[in-house]
Tab-separated table of C-alpha atoms and ligand atoms in Angstrom:
chain	number	residue	atom	x	y	z
A	229	MET	CA	30.206	33.405	32.552
A	230	THR	CA	27.273	32.713	30.303
A	231	SER	CA	29.466	32.558	27.233
A	232	ARG	CA	32.010	30.297	29.016
A	233	ARG	CA	29.241	27.879	29.951
A	234	LEU	CA	27.994	27.975	26.389
A	235	VAL	CA	31.465	27.151	25.093
A	236	LEU	CA	31.797	24.257	27.533
A	237	THR	CA	28.380	22.956	26.630
A	238	ARG	CA	29.143	23.182	22.953
A	239	SER	CA	32.461	21.418	23.276
A	240	ALA	CA	30.864	18.690	25.371
A	241	ALA	CA	28.301	18.276	22.607
A	242	VAL	CA	31.055	18.081	20.004
A	243	ILE	CA	32.889	15.401	21.982
A	244	GLY	CA	29.617	13.520	22.372
A	245	ALA	CA	28.942	13.957	18.697
A	246	ALA	CA	32.367	12.683	17.728
A	247	SER	CA	31.810	9.530	19.752
A	248	THR	CA	28.512	8.836	17.970
A	249	GLY	CA	29.954	9.676	14.565
A	250	LEU	CA	27.724	12.739	14.142
A	251	LEU	CA	28.757	16.369	13.852
A	252	LEU	CA	27.067	19.075	15.878
A	253	PRO	CA	24.814	20.525	13.151
A	254	GLU	CA	23.517	17.047	12.379
A	255	ILE	CA	22.716	16.370	16.023
A	256	VAL	CA	20.866	19.650	16.278
A	257	ARG	CA	18.964	18.857	13.083
A	258	ALA	CA	18.201	15.320	14.189
A	259	GLN	CA	16.664	16.365	17.452
A	260	SER	CA	15.126	19.781	17.108
A	261	ALA	CA	14.473	20.689	13.467
A	262	LYS	CA	11.368	19.574	11.652
A	263	VAL	CA	11.104	15.965	10.535
A	264	ARG	CA	11.361	15.977	6.753
A	265	VAL	CA	8.727	13.635	5.313
A	266	GLY	CA	8.813	12.867	1.582
A	267	LEU	CA	5.633	11.730	-0.148
A	268	MET	CA	6.306	9.999	-3.456
A	269	LEU	CA	2.909	9.091	-4.856
A	270	PRO	CA	0.949	9.182	-8.109
A	271	TYR	CA	-1.037	12.416	-8.333
A	272	THR	CA	-1.760	12.072	-12.068
A	273	GLY	CA	-2.775	9.124	-14.251
A	274	THR	CA	-4.891	6.035	-13.575
A	275	PHE	CA	-3.686	5.783	-9.924
A	276	ALA	CA	-4.078	9.508	-9.078
A	277	GLN	CA	-6.975	8.950	-6.667
A	278	LEU	CA	-5.012	6.239	-4.884
A	279	GLY	CA	-2.173	8.665	-4.193
A	280	VAL	CA	-4.563	11.254	-2.793
A	281	ALA	CA	-6.290	8.701	-0.540
A	282	ILE	CA	-2.929	7.515	0.820
A	283	GLU	CA	-1.785	11.073	1.550
A	284	ASN	CA	-5.118	11.871	3.235
A	285	GLY	CA	-4.913	8.784	5.427
A	286	PHE	CA	-1.294	9.484	6.354
A	287	ARG	CA	-2.021	13.104	7.280
A	288	MET	CA	-5.049	12.035	9.289
A	289	ALA	CA	-2.946	9.696	11.459
A	290	ILE	CA	-0.369	12.443	12.050
A	291	GLY	CA	-3.148	14.966	12.678
A	292	GLU	CA	-4.496	12.771	15.459
A	293	GLN	CA	-1.075	13.203	17.167
A	294	GLY	CA	-1.320	16.983	17.071
A	295	GLY	CA	0.526	17.125	13.737
A	296	LYS	CA	3.836	16.045	15.272
A	297	LEU	CA	6.168	13.053	15.126
A	298	GLY	CA	7.889	12.107	18.366
A	299	GLY	CA	7.339	15.691	19.549
A	300	ARG	CA	8.804	17.305	16.407
A	301	GLU	CA	7.064	19.430	13.799
A	302	ILE	CA	6.871	18.041	10.269
A	303	GLU	CA	7.798	19.486	6.909
A	304	TYR	CA	6.353	17.730	3.859
A	305	PHE	CA	8.001	17.337	0.442
A	306	LYS	CA	5.981	15.929	-2.444
A	307	VAL	CA	6.777	14.328	-5.790
A	308	ASP	CA	4.226	13.105	-8.347
A	309	ASP	CA	5.696	9.797	-9.547
A	310	GLU	CA	3.060	9.468	-12.322
A	311	SER	CA	3.210	5.672	-11.836
A	312	ASP	CA	6.119	5.814	-14.277
A	313	PRO	CA	8.754	3.162	-13.470
A	314	SER	CA	11.310	4.742	-15.833
A	315	LYS	CA	11.470	7.792	-13.524
A	316	GLY	CA	11.387	5.857	-10.238
A	317	ILE	CA	15.020	6.275	-9.212
A	318	GLU	CA	15.207	9.902	-10.342
A	319	ASN	CA	12.032	10.805	-8.444
A	320	ALA	CA	13.134	9.023	-5.267
A	321	ASN	CA	16.441	10.896	-5.450
A	322	LYS	CA	14.632	14.226	-5.677
A	323	LEU	CA	13.332	13.534	-2.194
A	324	VAL	CA	16.377	11.789	-0.742
A	325	GLN	CA	19.313	13.696	-2.276
A	326	ARG	CA	17.767	17.095	-3.062
A	327	ASP	CA	15.216	17.506	-0.250
A	328	LYS	CA	17.149	15.389	2.276
A	329	VAL	CA	14.029	13.753	3.687
A	330	ASP	CA	14.293	11.713	6.885
A	331	VAL	CA	11.617	9.307	5.694
A	332	LEU	CA	10.292	8.481	2.244
A	333	VAL	CA	6.634	7.407	2.080
A	334	GLY	CA	5.828	5.778	-1.282
A	335	THR	CA	4.431	4.450	-3.493
A	336	VAL	CA	1.493	2.797	-5.295
A	337	HIS	CA	2.966	1.162	-8.428
A	338	SER	CA	5.182	-1.926	-8.048
A	339	GLY	CA	7.526	-0.934	-10.884
A	340	VAL	CA	8.100	2.522	-9.405
A	341	GLN	CA	8.648	0.886	-6.002
A	342	MET	CA	11.642	-0.953	-7.427
A	343	GLY	CA	13.277	2.448	-8.039
A	344	ILE	CA	12.524	3.532	-4.468
A	345	GLN	CA	13.866	0.217	-3.184
A	346	LYS	CA	17.188	0.775	-4.940
A	347	VAL	CA	17.529	4.293	-3.518
A	348	ALA	CA	16.486	3.069	-0.058
A	349	ARG	CA	19.051	0.286	-0.122
A	350	ASP	CA	21.809	2.543	-1.493
A	351	THR	CA	21.262	5.422	0.945
A	352	GLY	CA	19.725	3.725	4.004
A	353	VAL	CA	16.848	6.244	4.121
A	354	LEU	CA	13.805	5.041	6.047
A	355	SER	CA	11.328	3.861	3.398
A	356	LEU	CA	7.674	3.153	4.227
A	357	ILE	CA	5.521	1.494	1.564
A	358	PRO	CA	1.851	2.526	1.752
A	359	ASN	CA	0.661	0.338	-1.148
A	360	ALA	CA	2.918	-1.218	-3.817
A	361	GLY	CA	2.947	-4.977	-3.280
A	362	VAL	CA	6.001	-5.986	-5.290
A	363	HIS	CA	7.311	-9.211	-3.753
A	364	ALA	CA	10.996	-8.301	-4.000
A	365	ALA	CA	10.607	-5.363	-1.577
A	366	THR	CA	10.035	-7.758	1.327
A	367	ARG	CA	11.624	-10.861	-0.166
A	368	SER	CA	14.939	-10.982	-2.100
A	369	LEU	CA	15.585	-7.219	-1.841
A	370	CYS	CA	14.278	-6.732	1.708
A	371	ALA	CA	16.179	-4.236	3.867
A	372	PRO	CA	16.282	-3.188	7.536
A	373	ASN	CA	15.169	0.361	6.610
A	374	VAL	CA	12.204	-0.691	4.405
A	375	PHE	CA	8.800	-1.428	5.961
A	376	ARG	CA	5.543	-2.172	4.161
A	377	ALA	CA	2.206	-1.171	5.744
A	378	SER	CA	0.008	-2.568	2.963
A	379	PHE	CA	0.270	-6.111	1.527
A	380	SER	CA	2.403	-8.251	-0.789
A	381	ASN	CA	0.926	-8.700	-4.261
A	382	SER	CA	-0.029	-12.355	-3.806
A	383	GLN	CA	-1.589	-11.886	-0.344
A	384	PRO	CA	-5.074	-10.612	-1.364
A	385	THR	CA	-5.532	-13.230	-4.117
A	386	ARG	CA	-4.154	-16.269	-2.287
A	387	ALA	CA	-7.559	-17.058	-0.787
A	388	LEU	CA	-9.648	-15.990	-3.801
A	389	GLY	CA	-9.484	-19.332	-5.633
A	390	LYS	CA	-10.980	-21.279	-2.744
A	391	VAL	CA	-13.800	-18.729	-2.468
A	392	MET	CA	-14.588	-19.288	-6.169
A	393	MET	CA	-14.388	-23.090	-5.929
A	394	ASP	CA	-16.681	-23.018	-2.879
A	395	ARG	CA	-19.193	-21.331	-5.207
A	396	GLY	CA	-18.812	-24.049	-7.815
A	397	HIS	CA	-16.670	-22.230	-10.402
A	398	LYS	CA	-14.291	-24.940	-11.624
A	399	LYS	CA	-12.921	-23.280	-14.792
A	400	ALA	CA	-11.685	-19.706	-14.712
A	401	VAL	CA	-10.069	-17.097	-16.927
A	402	TRP	CA	-7.550	-14.729	-15.311
A	403	ILE	CA	-7.144	-11.191	-16.647
A	404	THR	CA	-4.854	-8.339	-15.548
A	405	TRP	CA	-2.376	-5.616	-16.394
A	406	LYS	CA	0.876	-7.324	-17.325
A	407	TYR	CA	3.366	-6.013	-14.796
A	408	ALA	CA	4.604	-7.105	-11.371
A	409	ALA	CA	1.363	-6.326	-9.505
A	410	GLY	CA	-0.805	-8.328	-11.925
A	411	ASP	CA	1.679	-11.146	-12.401
A	412	GLU	CA	2.264	-11.614	-8.674
A	413	ALA	CA	-1.462	-11.368	-7.910
A	414	PHE	CA	-1.843	-14.175	-10.439
A	415	GLU	CA	0.776	-16.221	-8.585
A	416	GLY	CA	-1.358	-16.084	-5.428
A	417	PHE	CA	-4.575	-16.795	-7.307
A	418	LYS	CA	-3.109	-19.731	-9.232
A	419	GLU	CA	-1.730	-21.353	-6.110
A	420	GLY	CA	-5.015	-21.144	-4.194
A	421	TYR	CA	-7.306	-21.986	-7.098
A	422	THR	CA	-5.404	-25.013	-8.352
A	423	ALA	CA	-4.884	-26.299	-4.788
A	424	ALA	CA	-8.680	-26.160	-4.379
A	425	GLY	CA	-9.082	-28.177	-7.618
A	426	GLY	CA	-9.798	-25.370	-10.117
A	427	THR	CA	-8.467	-25.086	-13.665
A	428	ILE	CA	-7.253	-21.828	-15.213
A	429	ILE	CA	-8.166	-22.115	-18.885
A	430	LYS	CA	-6.563	-18.857	-20.035
A	431	GLU	CA	-4.473	-15.946	-18.805
A	432	LEU	CA	-5.220	-12.643	-20.502
A	433	GLY	CA	-3.512	-9.282	-20.131
A	434	LEU	CA	-2.813	-5.754	-21.293
A	435	PRO	CA	0.276	-3.602	-20.742
A	436	PHE	CA	-0.109	-1.035	-17.911
A	437	PRO	CA	-1.897	1.435	-18.049
A	438	GLN	CA	-3.874	0.470	-21.180
A	439	VAL	CA	-7.647	0.100	-20.864
A	440	GLU	CA	-8.750	-1.101	-24.317
A	441	PHE	CA	-10.591	-4.151	-22.997
A	442	GLN	CA	-12.926	-4.873	-25.937
A	443	ALA	CA	-10.972	-7.618	-27.720
A	444	LEU	CA	-10.278	-9.397	-24.430
A	445	LEU	CA	-13.939	-9.281	-23.389
A	446	THR	CA	-14.893	-10.820	-26.753
A	447	GLU	CA	-12.365	-13.583	-26.082
A	448	ILE	CA	-13.807	-14.211	-22.602
A	449	ALA	CA	-17.303	-14.533	-24.080
A	450	ALA	CA	-15.993	-17.136	-26.552
A	451	LEU	CA	-14.076	-19.091	-23.876
A	452	LYS	CA	-17.195	-19.417	-21.663
A	453	PRO	CA	-15.390	-19.988	-18.328
A	454	ASP	CA	-17.421	-20.573	-15.142
A	455	ALA	CA	-16.008	-17.308	-13.770
A	456	VAL	CA	-13.416	-14.596	-14.353
A	457	ALA	CA	-10.813	-13.496	-11.792
A	458	CYS	CA	-8.777	-10.317	-12.199
A	459	PHE	CA	-6.444	-7.642	-10.891
A	460	TRP	CA	-7.206	-4.036	-11.880
A	461	ALA	CA	-7.090	-0.877	-9.813
A	462	GLY	CA	-7.955	2.812	-9.927
A	463	GLY	CA	-9.388	4.317	-13.100
A	464	GLY	CA	-8.686	1.102	-15.040
A	465	ALA	CA	-10.751	-0.936	-12.560
A	466	ALA	CA	-13.774	1.376	-12.876
A	467	LYS	CA	-13.623	1.086	-16.662
A	468	PHE	CA	-13.175	-2.690	-16.610
A	469	ILE	CA	-16.255	-3.141	-14.407
A	470	ARG	CA	-18.343	-0.933	-16.692
A	471	ASP	CA	-17.054	-2.518	-19.915
A	472	TYR	CA	-17.610	-6.042	-18.522
A	473	ALA	CA	-21.267	-5.229	-17.876
A	474	ALA	CA	-21.679	-3.352	-21.186
A	475	ALA	CA	-20.329	-6.402	-23.053
A	476	GLY	CA	-23.223	-8.393	-21.583
A	477	LEU	CA	-20.976	-10.591	-19.414
A	478	LYS	CA	-22.082	-9.481	-15.954
A	479	ASP	CA	-25.096	-11.792	-15.724
A	480	LYS	CA	-23.487	-14.681	-17.610
A	481	ILE	CA	-19.991	-15.097	-16.156
A	482	PRO	CA	-19.472	-13.965	-12.540
A	483	LEU	CA	-16.599	-11.527	-12.068
A	484	TYR	CA	-14.261	-11.972	-9.070
A	485	GLY	CA	-11.133	-10.085	-8.193
A	486	SER	CA	-8.371	-9.001	-5.947
A	487	GLY	CA	-10.264	-6.466	-3.826
A	488	PHE	CA	-8.580	-3.464	-5.443
A	489	LEU	CA	-11.041	-3.982	-8.293
A	490	THR	CA	-13.804	-2.408	-6.217
A	491	GLU	CA	-11.807	0.081	-4.095
A	492	GLY	CA	-12.412	3.785	-4.598
A	493	VAL	CA	-14.362	3.144	-7.811
A	494	LEU	CA	-17.894	2.287	-6.685
A	495	GLN	CA	-19.339	5.704	-7.539
A	496	ALA	CA	-17.658	5.694	-10.941
A	497	ALA	CA	-18.622	2.087	-11.729
A	498	GLY	CA	-22.248	2.443	-10.639
A	499	PRO	CA	-24.660	-0.544	-10.777
A	500	ALA	CA	-22.193	-2.488	-12.979
A	501	ALA	CA	-20.269	-3.235	-9.754
A	502	ASP	CA	-23.197	-4.705	-7.831
A	503	GLY	CA	-22.633	-8.273	-6.636
A	504	ILE	CA	-18.905	-8.490	-7.434
A	505	ILE	CA	-17.080	-10.667	-4.895
A	506	THR	CA	-13.455	-9.944	-3.999
A	507	THR	CA	-10.861	-10.786	-1.342
A	508	MET	CA	-8.963	-8.048	0.486
A	509	HIS	CA	-7.380	-7.018	3.795
A	510	TYR	CA	-10.098	-4.418	4.401
A	511	SER	CA	-13.837	-3.998	4.052
A	512	ASP	CA	-15.856	-0.790	4.329
A	513	SER	CA	-18.371	-2.521	6.554
A	514	LEU	CA	-16.063	-4.081	9.175
A	515	PRO	CA	-18.248	-3.754	12.261
A	516	THR	CA	-15.600	-2.528	14.706
A	517	PRO	CA	-15.656	0.761	16.631
A	518	ARG	CA	-12.146	1.430	15.276
A	519	ASN	CA	-13.339	1.229	11.667
A	520	GLY	CA	-16.508	3.204	12.374
A	521	GLN	CA	-14.562	6.040	14.020
A	522	PHE	CA	-11.990	6.070	11.231
A	523	ARG	CA	-14.633	6.236	8.505
A	524	LEU	CA	-16.530	8.997	10.249
A	525	ASN	CA	-13.444	11.170	10.845
A	526	TYR	CA	-12.139	10.628	7.326
A	527	ALA	CA	-15.467	11.526	5.742
A	528	LYS	CA	-15.734	14.656	7.921
A	529	THR	CA	-12.179	15.779	7.207
A	530	PHE	CA	-11.949	15.095	3.483
A	531	LYS	CA	-15.614	15.014	2.368
A	532	LEU	CA	-14.847	11.643	0.782
A	533	GLN	CA	-15.506	8.024	1.704
A	534	PRO	CA	-12.284	6.229	2.696
A	535	ASP	CA	-11.092	3.103	0.893
A	536	VAL	CA	-8.321	0.563	1.391
A	537	TYR	CA	-5.734	3.077	0.132
A	538	ALA	CA	-6.788	5.613	2.775
A	539	VAL	CA	-6.489	2.872	5.411
A	540	GLN	CA	-3.000	1.931	4.200
A	541	GLY	CA	-1.892	5.582	4.274
A	542	TYR	CA	-3.338	5.894	7.778
A	543	ASP	CA	-1.544	2.741	8.920
A	544	THR	CA	1.730	3.999	7.420
A	545	GLY	CA	1.275	7.051	9.653
A	546	LEU	CA	0.520	4.868	12.695
A	547	LEU	CA	3.649	2.808	12.051
A	548	LEU	CA	5.862	5.893	11.750
A	549	ILE	CA	4.319	7.417	14.886
A	550	GLN	CA	5.097	4.241	16.797
A	551	GLY	CA	8.744	4.361	15.678
A	552	ALA	CA	9.161	8.110	16.195
A	553	ASN	CA	7.723	7.942	19.709
A	554	ALA	CA	10.092	5.113	20.640
A	555	VAL	CA	13.104	7.313	19.733
A	556	LYS	CA	11.506	10.559	21.004
A	557	GLY	CA	11.736	12.031	17.523
A	558	ASP	CA	15.404	11.176	16.928
A	559	LEU	CA	15.081	9.180	13.719
A	560	THR	CA	18.859	8.754	13.551
A	561	ASN	CA	18.562	6.246	16.406
A	562	LYS	CA	18.010	3.503	13.868
A	563	ALA	CA	18.453	0.411	16.026
A	564	VAL	CA	15.676	1.476	18.402
A	565	LEU	CA	13.532	2.899	15.580
A	566	TYR	CA	13.564	-0.309	13.539
A	567	LYS	CA	13.083	-2.544	16.568
A	568	SER	CA	10.019	-0.610	17.588
A	569	MET	CA	8.526	-0.792	14.098
A	570	GLU	CA	9.312	-4.490	13.831
A	571	GLY	CA	7.435	-5.112	17.062
A	572	ALA	CA	4.505	-2.863	16.188
A	573	VAL	CA	0.952	-4.054	16.652
A	574	ILE	CA	-1.005	-1.703	14.421
A	575	ASP	CA	-4.540	-1.069	15.665
A	576	SER	CA	-5.893	-0.451	12.180
A	577	PRO	CA	-9.388	0.100	10.793
A	578	ARG	CA	-8.713	-3.186	8.933
A	579	GLY	CA	-8.183	-5.003	12.267
A	580	LYS	CA	-4.984	-5.464	14.273
A	581	TRP	CA	-1.932	-6.465	12.267
A	582	THR	CA	1.719	-7.182	13.038
A	583	MET	CA	4.973	-7.012	11.077
A	584	SER	CA	6.514	-10.171	9.624
A	585	PRO	CA	10.287	-10.720	9.943
A	586	SER	CA	10.666	-9.456	6.351
A	587	HIS	CA	8.653	-6.268	7.208
A	588	ASN	CA	5.294	-7.052	5.587
A	589	PRO	CA	1.902	-7.073	7.378
A	590	ILE	CA	0.544	-10.310	8.844
A	591	GLN	CA	-3.166	-9.709	8.427
A	592	ASP	CA	-6.666	-11.118	7.964
A	593	ILE	CA	-8.151	-11.322	4.460
A	594	TYR	CA	-11.892	-10.724	4.115
A	595	ILE	CA	-14.433	-11.856	1.541
A	596	ARG	CA	-16.473	-8.858	0.396
A	597	GLN	CA	-19.393	-8.310	-1.932
A	598	VAL	CA	-20.443	-5.022	-3.480
A	599	SER	CA	-23.909	-3.914	-2.520
A	600	ALA	CA	-25.397	-0.418	-2.356
A	601	ASN	CA	-22.086	1.260	-3.138
A	602	GLU	CA	-20.196	-0.549	-0.395
A	603	ASN	CA	-17.749	-3.430	-0.095
A	604	LYS	CA	-19.709	-5.464	2.459
A	605	VAL	CA	-17.862	-8.110	4.436
A	606	ILE	CA	-19.442	-11.538	3.909
A	607	GLY	CA	-16.752	-13.751	5.416
A	608	VAL	CA	-13.123	-14.244	6.350
A	609	ALA	CA	-10.974	-15.840	3.643
A	610	ALA	CA	-7.780	-16.167	5.710
A	611	LYS	CA	-6.707	-15.375	9.270
A	612	ALA	CA	-3.314	-13.820	10.037
A	613	LEU	CA	-1.957	-14.404	6.543
A	614	ALA	CA	1.783	-13.778	6.206
A	615	ASP	CA	3.855	-13.421	3.057
A	616	SER	CA	6.547	-16.113	2.758
A	617	GLY	CA	9.326	-13.510	2.746
A	618	VAL	CA	11.322	-16.089	0.801
A	619	GLY	CA	14.872	-14.970	0.002
A	620	CYS	CA	14.871	-12.135	2.545
A	621	LYS	CA	18.163	-11.687	4.375
A	622	MET	CA	18.259	-8.580	6.534
A	623	ALA	CA	21.753	-7.046	6.295
B	897	PHB	C1	1.017	-2.236	-7.455
B	897	PHB	O1	1.485	-1.827	-8.542
B	897	PHB	O2	1.711	-2.851	-6.633
B	897	PHB	C2	-0.397	-1.995	-7.138
B	897	PHB	C3	-1.077	-0.917	-7.688
B	897	PHB	C4	-2.400	-0.685	-7.358
B	897	PHB	C5	-3.042	-1.523	-6.465
B	897	PHB	C6	-2.381	-2.603	-5.914
B	897	PHB	C7	-1.049	-2.846	-6.248
B	897	PHB	O3	-4.291	-1.303	-6.135
């Protein structure tokens, strides 16, 4: 009797499976096995700390849900992408084809993200971006299965130019790594600064991940702009801040930046960072209970101070939790999964944010100034700033 019932149940499941286009083992895997989460992040190189902070934040969000996603246990798979764009596709495929992950969380570097984007578009795997701001991911190459929980590259710098003009800096030099993140950050800066009446007298750059700044700092000294604006991040940012001060420029030509300049590097940069003003979608000192609780728990758990990367990793976790709960853990239910993530209101340490139609955060941008080893909020540069999403057509 028992075995007959089992047979009937199984055949009913097979008929059900056939009508949904899934075979029995896949249904069983989709609903009861562990959710396979792939982390593709830099764990070596100039962005290594960023990768660790993102993973910590992500795990913290999941940990707050009892370590489960939509009621299912999780199995993690990790790949160090080394911030190397030439290995982007290969590394994404290690997670998607070899490890068969249900969701790919990654990455930091915009060039590497382009590899992930190709694999995500080709395979349809759910792809959550916890940092990389490359415009194409939520513009011309946007996709229903790709969601960004961080920013687009021009978002943090769009309001920076006005902040500098308000402080009387009419002529600026821009300096950055020459790749998508720096170039697109420049796009945002240029638009805001020139609209506010500023003049960019020179654009300077170095290939990623070079950090030989000396010749460029000599050139800045000779150009004598009213201020310098920049995009650097990670180890390169810490070195730029120190070298800028060591070259004697700190007290002569104020340094401004996309907020990544002063994220996760304040210990390493030391007093050279004091006073730097940046614009960013997060500030350590946001005076909300949500941020206070987050910072306390993160510091207790990881014995580290959180930064914007930790917040983005955390928010990536919150976004996935929202989707997984809506489908009760069945991530193959894509229509409901995506709809829930599109409608998400993420109650983040950075403040509440929502998803734009092209799957990029609509969020506030703060003005911050470094003091006593903290990015202190000193104003709001933009409210509910959305990326244009230009060229995005969801398939
Ligand atoms: C990027 O490559 O998109 C990128 C990297 C590091 C950041 C921000 C953006 O801090």
